[in-house]
Amino acid sequence: MTASNPLLQAFDLPPYSAIRPEHVEPAIDRILADNRAAIAQTLADQADTPSWDGLVLALDELGERLGRAWSPVSHLNAVCNSPELRAAYEACLPKLSAYWTEMGQNRALCDAYKALAASPATAGFDVAQKTVLEHTLRDFHLSGIDLPEEQQKRYGEIQMRLSELTSRFSNQLLDATQAWTKHVTDESALAGLTDSARAQMAQAAQAKGLDGWLISLEFPSYYAVMTYADDRALREELYAAYCTRASDQGPNAGQFDNGPLMEQILDLRRELARLLGYPNYAELSLATKMADSGEQVLGFLRDLAARSRPFAEKDLAELRAFAAEQGCGDLQSWDVGYYSEKLRQARYSISQEQLRAYFPIDKVLGGLFAMVQRLYGIEIRELADFDSWHPDVRLFEIRENGEHVGRFFFDLYARANKRGGAWMDGARDKRRNTAGELVSPVANLVCNFTPAVGGKPALLTHDEVTTLFHEFGHGLHHLLTRIEHAGASGISGVPWDAVELPSQFMENWCWEPEGLALISGHYQTGEPLPQDLLEKMLAAKNFQSGMMMARQLEFSLFDFELHVHHGDGRGVLEVLKGIRDEVSVMQPPAYNRFPNSFSHIFAGGYAAGYYSYKWAEVLSADAFSRFEEDGVFNPVTGQAFREAILARGGSQDPMVLFVDFRGREPSIDALLRHLGLSAAA
Ligand SMILES: [Zn+2]
């Protein structure tokens, strides 16, 4: 099996097309066994005077070998899910969880790190090495190493169970999303929908051997109906199906219900926090974050809520008045997107759909690459002849001064059996290995954009362009690192509430006239975005920004309060209701089960950390304000940002990095100004 198992071979980029579900478990078993033996050997060799190379680099090497096999598997599980791969993936989760717990609770290993940290050798260590040691010792503590044996055992059980439950949460959401479709044979039902949406729905129907159109809960389809369908009953039907996914409500009530899982996940997180001496999971989550305390986070969110509330109320009042003029006197949740788009068109004579023609994918990518070349002096070129998991996938290389820097895959379009949303996954960290060679970083950038239909290139909405820039910002953070220690290179070791800084920062260039000139060009004529459209687009930038802020604060406060208060007798929906009463300007129907699809906090890394988006947005807006002062394409400022933030990864406290770039601590003013939420506005 070893000889023929691609996951056990040495490779540069993963041999995706050769990986079969039956390879997964044997490869992971083999690597875990090898690693356990290697750790024991390392400890025997390093027992007396551990060295950086002998201990840290040796352990990095083992982590890399495991990651080299596991990273492509978990990536495929997300983008090409199948029952067989899912089973193989899940069979490995408890084994991996046990392995990580065992590593985190390995007393001899911890003692070796402590001895290294206390040794005279540290005098010659750079700041990243010191941070890596400090974080490693902190993480031993957070893995329960200081607990009595009985509680250590319980810690391991909890982690194992959590990895199972969070994976199941994600699977049930994917299954629930795939389980509902609506077949339409009478085109009049699609009145109001754009040509591109109809073409995409027709394509989806054909793929299933049907005539007519197939509406699904994949985001481009859902978004198209909620924004453009004149048929109110159709919008309501789709809204109800979407916001009850994986719950006890809606058309598939009870079939994929994540409700019980959520309670179990929250119970276990609370128990874990208590084991480690924290009052609740929110406080445990802050142990590795930039924010100092729960009060600080809640104070920050409530301050933003108070400042933006009047704007949100005004947005909603205007929307209600507009909808009433159009004959809709009782605005419901399934009307908000539809009338908002109509209001945007009436007020700014601009629509997302109209802009699409100016953002063909290759123009956008070419412009994006030209921008980062100007800002950071890097070159990007597309590579051919590589192994892939889907024909749509593309691979690019970053070079600087003729030297290879790193590579990234783009998997941009929505399709069946692919998880929703957009994300960047640091598939391989930059590091110097035990042989002294530099291993270059690799990133996977995944989105769910509307695919190319009807012989046209894929045309993006401006929202999609913004998402692309966001994920690309994460990618640059991972790829442009100058740190050569795996524990602090790229996004490794960056506190979660600072990780959205480079991504949200990048979004700013989607709104700069100079930037837009680079990324836009009509897909048929090549004509740049006309001046009047550009002006309308910029004028519409902060359309409903108050309502948008209220929504994001609702998510952030709900997540944080849920992890503070879980166990006080209130259920998930009650906590959500409390937050909605406090910050939301519009209440959804009682059957809405938004938490059941909130995978950021129940299946991703954002538990008691969703506030990170807002927290880091303060940093990113303030960082961008220096570009507003110096010129948005000022290469000196670009290099300064690159060297202070992008290059230094998790090597230092993010506040230190920020102050290095900005010359002072962050202020909230730039964010409020950018969103049009300043009191004077
Ligand atoms: Zn992000």
JSON list of C-alpha atoms and ligand atoms in Angstrom, two decimals, residues 470 474 500 503 606 613, ligand 1:
[
{"chain": "A", "resi": 470, "resn": "HIS", "atom": "CA", "xyz": [-10.70, 39.71, 0.64]},
{"chain": "A", "resi": 474, "resn": "HIS", "atom": "CA", "xyz": [-5.48, 36.40, 3.28]},
{"chain": "A", "resi": 500, "resn": "GLU", "atom": "CA", "xyz": [-8.85, 39.64, 9.12]},
{"chain": "A", "resi": 503, "resn": "SER", "atom": "CA", "xyz": [-8.05, 40.58, 4.00]},
{"chain": "A", "resi": 606, "resn": "TYR", "atom": "CA", "xyz": [-14.67, 31.66, 14.84]},
{"chain": "A", "resi": 613, "resn": "TYR", "atom": "CA", "xyz": [-14.21, 40.85, 11.66]},
{"chain": "B", "resi": 1, "resn": "ZN", "atom": "ZN", "xyz": [-11.53, 36.52, 5.97]}
]
